[in-house]
Amino acid sequence: MVRVLLSLQIVVWFALECGAQARNEINIEEFALQLFQQQTEDLNYEDLYESLYLYYTTPLDLNRANVDELQSLFILNPLQIQSFFEYRVSHTPILELYELQVIPNWDLTTIKTLLPFVRVGKGTELLPGKFMQRITSNRNSYFLLRQERTLQQSAGFKESKYQGSQDKLYARFRSSQANLYSLGFAMEKDAGEKIMWSPRNSTYGADFLSGHFALFNKGIVKAMIVGDYQLQFGQGLVLGSGFKLGKGGEPVVSTVRNDLGIRPYTSVLESGFMRGAAATLGLRKFDLTSFYSRNSLDASLNTGDTVDRQERVATIQFSGYHRTPQELEHKFNLMQSVIGQQLYYRFNRNIRFGASFLHMRYDKYQQKTPNSYNRYDFVGKENNVGSIYYQILLKNFNFFSEAALSKSGGYGVINGFIASLSPTVDLALNYRNYSKGFHSPFGMAFGENVNNQNERGLYSGIKIRLGHKWTVSGFYDHFEFPWLKYRVDAPSQGYEYQARLAFKPGRTTLLYCQYNSQHKMLNYRNEAAKMNAVLPNERTNVMLSAEYSSKAGLKIKSRIQSTDYYHEDRSLGYVIFQEIGWERRSIELTGRVALFDTDDYNSRQYVYERDVLYAFSIPALFGKGIRSYFLLQWKIRRDVDLFIKYAHTRLLNQDKIGSGNDEI
């Protein structure tokens, strides 16, 4: 039986003098794709794109940029960063971007990659007029509206379990200027959610609303924000909000986190951010950040078991869906209050120390339904977590470390370095140890688990440039889990390694192959013994890709990738696709056809697709079928863009997809 899945997305982008010519200099999606060649479902691609796009629309001033800002672009290695600051000391100010060619250890490939994200200036250039005039005349002010609909009805709509329409709606406004201000809001309604005005359910129009107002560099106030925000300090053990590339990205520079401080929260992911106010004061070599947050979280309650006559929180929900009466019952059941401080000290440009502390209080007692694997999870209404950290840039080495302790007595430690052993060889080494009783809800440090808990690991990565055309990179990561995990009923260990060879004979062509292998442990149900056995779980991915772009605007991309999965039985799968794009004046067209064949969901294939602005599509392809899409970007006028995407999935060997309310 054949089932056809269709989706249609339309976005209209209105910009106020948005700088249309500048945006055509680089495709941010293509650049971001180079940072995560191994696609997975647990990476915040939207936040990554937002960060890169912000640097693109408001480039870094090389006469003012610091180490953390340059590192956060994931382009420069430690030797290149050190060479840059040595050059800037003796050649201040930098007058032209052409000067980058004479900086030692900077090659033309690196410079061309960096150029869209940097500029040279003589300070902060103020826009003329009053504040509102600056917003309306700012080249980086824009309003975006997006509508998306899947044309087939899932069971939730057919059986009237979903209370809202099939449309997914998204609106966003932002106006910002580097080192001056940021103002914006975002709203989203997922498919199946209702647009309503209900103070009882804390819903005012769209289901999710977010907004912020931030000022920067006002006297001793380096940053101040009211609304939704995130914090990133140290290596992310305590304050690690924001994106992380993970192990599938750049194997060297992606292992270190950067002190980006207070950042506006602009995503529509409905968890992982703070809502309140924060400010950073600059006092000579010290920066002091204070913050307060009060935010409502979705949670399921266990009314049959109470503590001190209060309802107990069984599980915190992170899906953000409020489509059914049951999902609405979970909405905003838990109030989280956070207060904290962060102290940052610059001994000099190359040596920095910091300390972070935050206190969290919840209005309900938290205790998950008892199970062996969650024995050491957080229990109670209050939690404290604090850390100290340092980062030292010593010649061509970047040393970093952070040690944290939570109220439970659990600890987290991360130590490592990235180094340029020569102009052509970069190396990374990273050791982490997160105890089973460590509780840090805003932590996002480097690791294998989603949470920084119950894990020890040693990671090493390398990148070698063989001339101007060849690049070899890879990593090896060994990890251990001292306590049980979900679906792993015993202490376990594993390892993962990856190798990648890239060949770029010119500016128009890129060829690469990649091999990734992951070995873990997973439960296997032994029905005869009526118990779970823990058996090896192995997944191997192979990828071959070729890309070509011509001066006439033609872009061609071909790829084949396969997966070999083994646990109880072996599962094989592959996907092969051909993509063609064409750009001419105000029109850009992209189309793709992908053929996939997998034994089951275990050998599913993740393939990144181009999408409308600020939307991301990485469908999980499994079974046997054909996936195709067509994307149109039409620049109607200088300040109005129209995006239309049509996607079609044809399944050849199954009569349904999904389960429960999402079954089609």
XYZ file of C-alpha atoms in Angstrom:
664
model
C 0.000 0.000 0.000
C 1.183 3.531 -0.747
C 0.732 6.584 1.407
C 1.775 10.073 0.316
C 2.725 12.743 2.842
C 2.629 16.351 1.720
C 3.649 19.558 3.453
C 3.532 23.168 2.361
C 5.320 26.070 4.005
C 5.002 29.743 3.136
C 6.928 32.583 4.695
C 6.807 36.273 3.928
C 9.788 38.270 5.183
C 9.461 42.017 5.539
C 12.723 43.852 6.278
C 13.319 47.522 6.976
C 16.277 48.402 4.708
C 17.553 44.937 5.340
C 20.747 44.947 3.326
C 19.633 42.522 0.665
C 22.868 42.616 -1.318
C 24.963 41.607 1.688
C 22.899 38.495 2.366
C 23.720 37.091 -1.067
C 27.454 36.977 -0.305
C 27.148 33.730 1.656
C 24.551 31.064 2.244
C 24.317 30.806 6.047
C 22.572 27.439 5.818
C 25.386 25.987 3.728
C 27.990 27.395 6.102
C 26.185 25.988 9.144
C 25.848 22.618 7.421
C 29.632 22.342 7.267
C 29.667 22.487 11.086
C 27.361 19.484 11.594
C 27.932 17.013 8.768
C 26.634 14.156 10.946
C 22.977 15.114 11.444
C 21.135 14.008 14.576
C 17.786 14.858 16.112
C 19.108 16.315 19.384
C 20.975 19.419 18.172
C 19.489 22.898 18.418
C 20.005 23.919 14.793
C 17.752 26.952 15.131
C 19.945 28.481 17.829
C 23.100 27.744 15.834
C 21.643 29.433 12.757
C 20.461 32.406 14.810
C 23.921 32.970 16.288
C 25.649 32.777 12.907
C 23.014 34.970 11.270
C 23.406 37.614 13.990
C 27.140 37.795 13.321
C 26.405 37.935 9.599
C 23.957 40.840 9.802
C 25.980 42.668 12.490
C 29.603 41.667 11.753
C 32.233 41.656 14.483
C 34.448 44.738 14.578
C 37.960 43.305 14.480
C 39.258 46.339 16.365
C 36.987 45.483 19.318
C 36.427 41.698 19.113
C 37.579 39.555 22.046
C 38.773 35.951 22.231
C 35.348 34.477 23.022
C 33.656 36.201 20.084
C 36.269 34.967 17.624
C 36.137 31.438 19.048
C 32.338 31.341 18.800
C 32.560 31.540 14.981
C 34.208 28.070 14.903
C 36.516 29.216 12.087
C 39.853 30.141 13.718
C 42.191 27.786 15.565
C 44.184 28.860 18.687
C 47.330 29.679 16.690
C 45.388 31.955 14.323
C 43.649 33.711 17.225
C 46.957 34.264 19.022
C 48.548 35.594 15.819
C 45.641 37.967 15.298
C 45.914 39.600 18.726
C 49.692 39.894 18.426
C 49.179 41.673 15.110
C 46.432 43.920 16.503
C 48.647 45.075 19.398
C 51.265 46.412 17.001
C 48.906 47.539 14.222
C 46.005 49.258 16.005
C 43.651 50.170 14.502
C 43.254 47.715 11.656
C 42.284 49.922 8.715
C 41.314 47.458 5.970
C 40.249 43.833 5.736
C 43.076 43.376 3.229
C 45.471 43.496 6.181
C 44.323 40.015 7.247
C 46.493 38.547 4.488
C 49.705 39.594 6.267
C 48.800 38.079 9.665
C 51.061 35.080 10.312
C 49.347 31.655 10.071
C 46.292 33.078 8.303
C 45.627 31.434 4.921
C 43.363 32.661 2.137
C 40.787 29.891 2.671
C 40.329 30.904 6.316
C 40.128 34.604 5.425
C 37.483 34.036 2.743
C 35.406 31.994 5.195
C 35.704 34.676 7.878
C 35.025 37.789 5.776
C 31.175 37.697 5.839
C 31.214 37.782 9.664
C 33.708 40.578 10.380
C 34.393 44.209 9.613
C 36.824 46.949 10.641
C 35.605 50.076 12.399
C 36.774 52.888 14.613
C 34.326 52.162 17.422
C 30.587 51.794 17.861
C 28.857 53.642 15.030
C 25.628 55.184 16.282
C 22.673 55.504 13.992
C 21.266 59.041 13.733
C 18.123 60.215 15.457
C 16.230 59.135 18.563
C 15.875 55.558 19.702
C 12.669 54.760 17.772
C 14.136 56.374 14.659
C 17.171 54.117 14.996
C 14.945 51.045 15.091
C 12.907 52.001 12.022
C 16.019 53.001 10.040
C 18.152 50.057 11.163
C 19.216 47.731 8.340
C 18.822 44.786 10.713
C 15.172 45.303 11.643
C 12.829 42.686 10.211
C 9.448 41.048 10.617
C 8.879 37.428 9.611
C 5.644 35.471 9.247
C 5.478 31.756 8.465
C 2.663 29.285 7.878
C 3.112 25.503 7.578
C 0.590 22.734 6.999
C 0.769 18.973 6.479
C -1.975 18.170 4.010
C -2.829 14.720 5.396
C -4.730 14.513 8.651
C -3.237 12.525 11.498
C -5.362 10.519 13.914
C -5.424 13.408 16.378
C -7.268 15.592 13.850
C -9.479 12.863 12.396
C -10.686 11.836 15.833
C -10.989 15.483 16.993
C -8.495 14.974 19.822
C -6.491 18.014 18.756
C -8.354 21.192 19.634
C -6.801 23.528 17.083
C -6.244 23.725 13.336
C -3.621 21.902 11.270
C -1.718 25.115 10.615
C 1.594 25.798 12.303
C 2.030 29.562 12.627
C 5.159 31.505 13.481
C 5.771 35.257 13.726
C 8.905 37.112 14.702
C 10.260 40.649 14.914
C 13.755 41.723 15.804
C 15.739 44.930 15.628
C 19.362 44.907 16.763
C 22.669 46.693 16.391
C 25.937 45.171 17.524
C 27.119 46.441 20.928
C 24.124 48.777 21.246
C 20.698 47.170 21.640
C 18.390 44.281 20.749
C 14.590 44.336 20.732
C 12.338 41.533 19.590
C 9.462 39.125 20.083
C 8.424 35.737 18.737
C 5.201 33.751 18.813
C 4.329 30.233 17.694
C 1.279 28.010 17.415
C 1.998 24.336 16.767
C -0.318 22.285 14.569
C -3.246 21.150 16.714
C -3.010 24.029 19.217
C -5.710 26.654 19.527
C -5.343 30.397 19.199
C -7.187 31.666 22.234
C -7.214 34.300 24.948
C -7.196 32.404 28.246
C -5.572 33.893 31.383
C -6.409 30.613 33.161
C -4.119 28.679 30.771
C -1.688 31.600 30.439
C -2.381 31.729 26.697
C -2.768 35.099 24.994
C -3.260 34.499 21.293
C -0.563 32.049 20.175
C 0.357 29.215 22.512
C 3.952 30.411 23.004
C 5.057 34.021 23.340
C 8.589 35.299 23.892
C 10.132 38.768 23.950
C 13.158 40.735 25.103
C 14.699 44.186 25.307
C 18.466 44.511 25.776
C 20.980 47.366 25.995
C 24.741 47.047 25.721
C 27.741 49.201 26.648
C 26.003 51.979 28.592
C 28.759 53.215 30.915
C 29.640 50.526 33.434
C 26.614 48.497 32.275
C 28.071 46.128 29.706
C 24.764 44.333 29.168
C 21.225 44.590 30.518
C 18.200 42.589 29.427
C 14.542 42.317 30.403
C 12.409 39.438 29.141
C 13.627 36.080 27.871
C 17.360 35.425 27.871
C 20.060 32.775 28.208
C 23.479 32.734 29.847
C 26.679 31.071 28.705
C 29.770 31.064 30.960
C 32.724 28.759 31.507
C 32.408 25.339 29.923
C 28.658 25.200 30.477
C 28.511 23.049 33.616
C 26.296 25.582 35.411
C 25.299 28.142 32.781
C 25.424 26.556 29.381
C 22.352 27.811 27.553
C 22.781 28.218 23.832
C 23.828 25.918 21.043
C 26.577 23.319 21.041
C 27.977 21.560 18.012
C 28.523 18.197 19.634
C 30.964 15.596 18.381
C 29.621 15.496 14.838
C 30.786 19.036 14.102
C 34.313 20.406 14.005
C 36.340 17.810 15.967
C 38.716 20.376 17.532
C 37.203 23.844 18.053
C 33.728 22.519 18.958
C 35.000 20.963 22.206
C 35.477 24.299 24.012
C 32.691 26.620 25.191
C 32.999 30.403 25.253
C 32.046 33.182 27.690
C 29.301 34.809 25.623
C 27.544 36.165 28.718
C 23.938 37.393 28.539
C 22.251 36.709 25.217
C 18.656 37.411 24.153
C 16.567 34.277 23.775
C 15.021 34.350 20.306
C 14.127 30.712 19.694
C 10.619 29.219 19.993
C 11.803 26.124 21.832
C 9.645 26.267 24.944
C 12.262 25.222 27.527
C 15.865 25.847 28.536
C 15.709 29.639 28.862
C 15.283 32.178 31.658
C 12.502 34.750 31.922
C 13.084 37.859 34.020
C 16.014 40.286 34.108
C 19.814 40.172 34.027
C 22.635 42.710 33.982
C 26.432 42.709 33.685
C 28.511 45.490 35.255
C 32.084 46.077 34.075
C 34.463 47.188 36.840
C 37.971 47.409 35.368
C 39.138 43.796 35.087
C 36.006 42.411 36.742
C 32.589 41.698 35.252
C 29.728 40.996 37.657
C 26.523 39.464 36.296
C 23.350 39.222 38.376
C 20.183 37.581 37.130
C 16.683 36.618 38.217
C 14.198 34.361 36.474
C 10.671 33.197 37.181
C 9.307 30.830 34.593
C 6.455 28.322 34.342
C 7.237 24.769 33.226
C 5.044 21.962 31.945
C 4.848 19.005 34.320
C 2.788 15.910 35.010
C 1.558 15.600 38.596
C 1.098 12.519 40.722
C -1.959 13.438 42.766
C -2.080 10.054 44.473
C 1.156 10.675 46.375
C 1.778 13.909 48.272
C 4.613 15.362 50.292
C 3.700 17.828 53.047
C 0.152 17.831 51.626
C 1.424 19.071 48.284
C 1.129 17.562 44.830
C 4.255 15.817 43.624
C 5.836 16.496 40.242
C 6.419 13.174 38.505
C 7.923 14.416 35.216
C 8.850 17.777 33.688
C 7.587 17.978 30.089
C 9.762 19.538 27.371
C 7.773 18.911 24.178
C 5.975 22.266 24.262
C 2.814 20.722 22.784
C -0.599 21.803 24.132
C -2.997 20.180 21.668
C -5.134 17.794 23.735
C -6.938 18.200 27.078
C -4.287 16.007 28.698
C -1.421 18.124 27.341
C -3.208 21.265 28.519
C -3.505 19.743 31.995
C 0.308 19.572 32.130
C 0.768 23.179 31.037
C 2.524 25.443 33.556
C 2.043 23.104 36.524
C 5.469 23.951 37.945
C 6.896 27.368 38.766
C 10.691 27.680 38.699
C 12.415 30.664 40.344
C 16.141 31.223 39.790
C 18.504 33.802 41.238
C 22.235 33.852 40.690
C 25.490 35.679 40.122
C 28.550 35.248 37.988
C 31.968 36.839 38.533
C 34.446 37.095 35.681
C 38.058 38.270 36.039
C 40.460 39.079 33.192
C 44.038 38.863 34.440
C 44.988 39.870 30.900
C 43.743 39.121 27.418
C 45.008 35.533 27.590
C 44.151 34.531 31.174
C 40.588 34.557 32.541
C 38.928 33.198 35.652
C 35.287 32.961 36.632
C 32.836 31.731 39.249
C 29.117 31.023 38.863
C 26.370 30.377 41.404
C 22.628 29.967 41.119
C 19.827 29.038 43.471
C 16.620 27.410 42.191
C 13.312 27.048 43.979
C 10.200 25.227 42.771
C 6.651 25.687 44.032
C 6.047 21.898 44.083
C 8.010 18.957 45.386
C 9.803 16.985 42.661
C 10.192 13.235 42.856
C 9.981 10.971 39.855
C 8.199 7.646 40.022
C 10.849 5.450 41.695
C 12.937 3.360 39.324
C 16.410 1.895 39.528
C 17.913 4.126 36.836
C 16.551 7.420 38.268
C 17.549 6.708 41.879
C 20.009 9.638 41.915
C 17.881 12.187 40.044
C 16.928 15.474 41.729
C 14.399 15.265 44.576
C 12.987 18.237 46.477
C 11.970 21.867 46.019
C 15.327 23.681 46.192
C 18.674 23.237 44.513
C 21.973 25.125 44.474
C 24.794 24.700 41.996
C 28.048 26.635 41.673
C 31.347 26.405 39.821
C 34.782 27.927 39.275
C 36.573 27.906 35.934
C 39.501 29.268 33.986
C 40.651 29.611 30.387
C 44.265 30.316 29.419
C 45.446 31.137 25.906
C 49.172 30.374 25.914
C 50.808 30.807 22.522
C 49.204 28.116 20.358
C 47.443 26.342 23.262
C 44.001 27.082 24.720
C 43.627 25.436 28.163
C 40.188 25.332 29.807
C 38.635 23.843 32.929
C 35.527 24.055 35.099
C 34.598 22.318 38.369
C 31.038 22.447 39.749
C 29.172 21.226 42.835
C 25.416 20.889 43.367
C 23.458 20.897 46.632
C 23.208 17.106 46.600
C 26.992 16.837 46.832
C 27.245 15.712 43.230
C 30.071 17.178 41.204
C 31.016 17.884 37.624
C 34.526 18.424 36.283
C 35.772 19.147 32.789
C 39.391 19.745 31.726
C 40.961 20.049 28.323
C 42.849 21.978 25.726
C 42.835 22.693 22.025
C 46.156 23.351 20.340
C 47.727 24.185 17.015
C 50.747 21.920 16.904
C 51.722 23.509 13.599
C 50.040 25.759 11.014
C 48.475 22.606 9.521
C 47.695 20.409 12.563
C 45.100 21.119 15.285
C 44.523 18.862 18.290
C 41.887 18.675 21.060
C 41.844 16.712 24.308
C 38.922 16.767 26.730
C 38.281 14.871 29.976
C 34.935 15.094 31.812
C 33.589 13.489 34.978
C 29.966 14.090 35.956
C 28.852 12.174 39.052
C 25.523 10.348 39.180
C 24.194 12.807 41.776
C 25.157 16.032 39.956
C 22.099 18.240 39.269
C 22.536 21.248 36.975
C 19.339 21.953 34.974
C 20.908 24.769 32.906
C 24.135 22.884 32.248
C 25.102 22.063 28.685
C 28.744 21.019 28.867
C 30.469 18.686 26.430
C 29.424 15.052 26.834
C 27.616 11.983 25.553
C 24.479 12.211 27.723
C 21.836 14.876 27.220
C 22.259 15.867 30.879
C 25.674 16.354 32.508
C 25.156 13.475 34.928
C 26.418 9.912 35.426
C 29.266 10.062 32.907
C 33.037 9.876 32.602
C 34.801 10.310 29.292
C 38.009 11.108 27.447
C 37.773 12.737 24.013
C 40.515 13.428 21.500
C 40.094 15.162 18.138
C 42.445 16.113 15.330
C 42.350 18.134 12.119
C 45.126 18.079 9.520
C 45.311 20.330 6.458
C 47.292 18.693 3.642
C 48.054 21.649 1.428
C 45.208 23.891 0.276
C 42.999 21.112 -1.098
C 42.955 18.180 1.343
C 41.721 18.058 4.949
C 41.699 15.054 7.256
C 39.818 15.194 10.568
C 38.455 12.838 13.162
C 37.893 12.032 16.824
C 37.819 9.180 19.322
C 35.684 9.352 22.453
C 35.626 6.735 25.223
C 32.853 7.092 27.832
C 31.602 5.272 30.929
C 28.296 5.414 32.813
C 28.928 4.395 36.469
C 25.214 4.002 37.228
C 22.202 2.646 35.360
C 20.569 4.577 32.521
C 17.163 4.542 30.866
C 16.984 1.203 28.988
C 20.397 0.161 30.341
C 19.952 -1.857 33.551
C 23.635 -1.993 34.507
C 26.716 0.247 34.657
C 28.065 0.430 31.106
C 30.649 1.932 28.827
C 31.181 2.607 25.144
C 33.119 4.487 22.535
C 32.647 6.454 19.330
C 35.053 7.405 16.585
C 34.849 9.276 13.318
C 37.130 9.948 10.336
C 36.531 12.482 7.568
C 38.474 13.208 4.385
C 37.630 16.352 2.394
C 38.987 17.423 -0.996
C 38.407 20.946 -2.302
C 40.225 21.389 -5.632
C 38.786 24.886 -6.121
C 36.200 27.357 -4.882
C 33.411 25.592 -6.800
C 33.890 21.942 -5.834
C 33.894 19.981 -2.557
C 34.190 16.208 -2.192
C 34.256 14.367 1.118
C 33.707 11.000 2.730
C 32.958 10.283 6.383
C 32.914 7.184 8.566
C 31.321 7.201 12.033
C 30.977 4.260 14.440
C 29.323 4.228 17.866
C 29.332 1.358 20.362
C 27.127 1.379 23.494
C 25.094 -1.035 25.646
C 21.306 -1.473 25.608
C 18.703 -3.671 27.295
C 17.494 -6.844 25.646
C 14.344 -8.489 27.024
C 14.949 -12.137 27.843
C 11.404 -13.514 28.038
C 12.552 -16.959 29.173
C 14.334 -15.521 32.211
C 11.714 -12.759 32.661
C 14.455 -10.132 32.969
C 16.530 -7.679 30.928
C 19.992 -8.558 29.662
C 22.405 -5.786 28.625
C 23.869 -6.389 25.168
C 26.117 -4.379 22.789
C 24.432 -1.756 20.628
C 26.408 -0.730 17.541
C 25.697 1.854 14.864
C 27.955 2.594 11.876
C 27.330 5.423 9.398
C 29.121 5.974 6.090
C 28.682 9.089 3.958
C 29.950 10.080 0.480
C 29.159 13.575 -0.797
C 29.955 15.802 -3.781
C 29.081 19.493 -4.193
C 29.555 21.834 -7.144
C 28.595 25.479 -7.718
C 29.178 27.505 -10.877
C 29.482 31.222 -11.479
C 26.254 31.037 -13.480
C 24.317 30.300 -10.264
C 23.993 26.528 -10.684
C 24.500 24.369 -7.570
C 24.615 20.568 -7.602
C 24.846 18.292 -4.556
C 24.942 14.496 -4.562
C 25.153 12.212 -1.542
C 24.861 8.592 -0.504
C 24.880 7.500 3.115
C 24.224 4.205 4.838
C 23.694 2.837 8.349
C 24.511 -0.563 9.786
C 22.755 -1.049 13.158
C 23.150 -4.096 15.371
C 21.591 -4.949 18.729
C 19.350 -8.002 18.871
C 19.314 -8.250 15.067
C 21.054 -6.412 12.252
C 19.276 -3.525 10.524
C 20.579 -1.918 7.324
C 19.535 1.286 5.641
C 20.680 3.792 3.047
C 19.628 7.001 1.318
C 20.846 8.510 -1.932
C 19.828 11.963 -3.149
C 20.404 14.434 -5.931
C 19.868 18.139 -5.310
C 19.980 20.941 -7.872
C 19.773 24.667 -7.162
C 19.674 27.680 -9.454
C 19.975 31.364 -8.573
C 19.322 34.213 -10.952
C 18.766 37.831 -9.927
C 15.747 37.865 -7.604
C 14.842 34.153 -7.898
C 16.467 31.161 -6.221
C 15.153 27.617 -6.808
C 16.208 24.408 -5.058
C 14.938 20.890 -5.672
C 15.871 17.437 -4.391
C 14.890 13.809 -4.904
C 16.001 11.235 -2.313
C 15.584 7.443 -2.471
C 15.718 5.611 0.847
C 15.466 2.004 1.954
C 15.848 0.872 5.576
C 14.963 -2.368 7.314
C 13.280 -0.519 10.186
C 13.430 2.606 12.346
C 16.776 1.576 13.895
C 18.582 2.176 10.583
C 16.743 5.456 9.859
C 18.525 8.151 7.870
C 18.783 11.819 8.868
C 19.254 14.154 5.901
C 19.371 17.931 6.240
C 17.099 19.847 3.842
C 17.091 23.485 2.895
C 14.040 25.244 4.265
C 12.357 28.607 4.568
C 14.071 31.286 6.646
C 14.548 30.317 10.314
C 12.988 26.893 9.775
C 14.877 23.605 9.829
C 14.009 20.282 8.301
C 15.962 17.118 9.153
C 13.413 14.351 8.528
C 14.015 10.819 9.793
C 13.619 8.623 6.713
C 12.829 4.968 7.314
C 11.072 2.164 5.477
C 11.203 2.299 1.689
C 10.258 5.359 -0.293
C 11.020 8.597 -2.097
C 11.424 11.990 -0.443
C 11.404 15.125 -2.596
C 11.068 18.844 -2.012
C 11.008 22.114 -3.902
C 11.982 25.490 -2.427
C 11.422 28.918 -3.963
C 12.930 32.159 -2.664
C 11.682 35.230 -4.487
C 12.970 38.683 -3.671
C 9.829 40.638 -4.519
C 11.520 43.923 -3.675
C 14.484 45.064 -1.622
C 12.659 44.716 1.688
C 10.223 41.838 0.983
C 11.141 38.169 0.446
C 8.738 35.298 -0.226
C 9.675 31.675 0.551
C 7.558 28.694 -0.527
C 8.434 25.077 0.179
C 6.612 21.955 -0.980
C 7.751 18.561 0.366
C 6.462 15.111 -0.587
C 7.206 11.683 0.940
C 6.012 8.538 -0.824
C 6.179 5.344 1.268
C 6.230 2.101 -0.709
C 6.111 -0.689 1.870
C 3.843 0.453 4.689
C 0.300 1.690 5.101
C 0.875 4.065 7.999
C 3.481 6.217 9.663
C 3.699 7.462 13.239
C 1.723 6.219 16.201
C -0.991 7.361 18.584
C -2.446 10.780 17.756
C 0.332 11.406 15.201
C -0.465 8.322 13.134
C -1.164 8.980 9.445
